[in-house]
Steps between C-alpha positions, in 0.01 A plus 500: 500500500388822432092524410350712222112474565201570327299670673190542205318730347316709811225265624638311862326144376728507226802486667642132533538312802906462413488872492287551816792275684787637341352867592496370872788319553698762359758752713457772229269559214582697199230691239562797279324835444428729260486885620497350866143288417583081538170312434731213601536637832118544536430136426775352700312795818161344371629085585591657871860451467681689770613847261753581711748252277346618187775724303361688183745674272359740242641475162505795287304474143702612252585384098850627674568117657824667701347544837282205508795264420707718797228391754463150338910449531472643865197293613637201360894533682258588822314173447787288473666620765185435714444173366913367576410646878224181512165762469186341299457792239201536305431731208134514397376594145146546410330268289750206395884571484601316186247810272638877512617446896735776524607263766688262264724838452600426852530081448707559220778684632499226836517208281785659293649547829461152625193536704261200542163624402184333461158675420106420540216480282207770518221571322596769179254777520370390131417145641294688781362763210344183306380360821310825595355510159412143453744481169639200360809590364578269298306132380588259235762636281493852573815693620573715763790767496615673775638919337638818712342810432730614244362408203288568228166496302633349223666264728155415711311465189755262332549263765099451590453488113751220518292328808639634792304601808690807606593593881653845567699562745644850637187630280601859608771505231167376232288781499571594136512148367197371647292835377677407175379181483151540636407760238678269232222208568186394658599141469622444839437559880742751730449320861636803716623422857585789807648358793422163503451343869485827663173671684527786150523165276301610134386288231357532142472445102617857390229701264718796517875568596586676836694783512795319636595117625564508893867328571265224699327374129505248249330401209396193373424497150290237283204482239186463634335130638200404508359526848725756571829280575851453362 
């Protein structure tokens, strides 16, 4: 069985004890990078696994998808072949590998080929976001909904009117349609995460929009609570 772990957000206590034993146990480890930087890689140095296993492989951001699914292709005929010679393989994704893990990329193209795969839980970064800012996402019959960064204002304001409590992910691609939206109304609260688990971690109810969205952000959207809680 090849393992696809979740590794979480950035913080080392948040990383399961399944994960912690798959990580050791395993002959090679597996993360990706972006412009040669693996956050996965620093958590998996962080739990004192022995880095010498650790592989990264940098995938190129692009809205051209050609390369990426070149190196996803390769990796995964690599992986197979690794995993029929009797290695324990591990690929680690941040946060949990069943939301945006570019990992499942990977998992795909294995189970298409007849690979058994299994993957572990973790904790999703906007789990740890609420946690960090004492949120409660949803109570009663509210709703939660989980939305990539490409969207719009119209679209945010819609589905809170409608009774959603909004998490963005990849907020990067939002910049526009959150500005939108929070000059459009003063009815509800912009939670705005940075790099959630991690020493530079940053936290707060927006009163003005930043210049730009860091690639490690979210957003979690809502009206206003009394006492300060979703």
């Amino acid at each position: 069985m090849l393992t696809f772990i979740s590794i979480g957000p950035g913080a080392t206590d948040m990383v399961t004890l399944g994960t912690l034993r798959f990580l050791r146990e395993a002959d090679k480890v597996y993360c990706f990078a972006v412009g040669n930087v693996s956050h996965s890689f620093d958590i998996i140095a962080d739990l004192d696994i022995d880095t010498s296993k650790v592989i990264t492989i940098d995938i190129p951001m692009s809205h051209d998808r050609s390369k990426a699914n070149a190196i996803y292709d390769e990796l995964a005929l690599r992986l197979k072949k690794e995993h029929e010679e009797g290695k324990v393989i591990a690929v680690a994704t941040e946060g949990d590998s069943s939301i945006f893990a570019t990992t499942h990329y990977v998992m795909d193209r294995l189970v298409a080929m007849g690979v058994d795969c299994q993957q572990t839980p973790g904790v999703p970064s906007f789990i740890a976001a609420a946690s960090i800012a004492g949120l409660h996402l949803v109570k009663l019959q509210e709703r939660l909904l989980i939305i990539p960064g490409k969207t719009t204002s119209e679209e945010i304001l819609r589905l809170t009117s409608e009774g959603y409590n909004l998490v963005i992910m990849k907020l990067s691609m939002a910049h526009q349609a959150v500005s939108e939206a929070f000059s459009t109304t003063t009815a509800l609260q912009f939670h705005y995460f940075e790099n959630i688990g991690m020493p530079t971690q940053k936290y707060e109810i927006l009163k003005e929009i930043p210049d730009t969205f860091p690639y490690f952000s979210l957003m979690i959207v809502a009206p206003p609570k009394k006492g300060g809680v979703l």
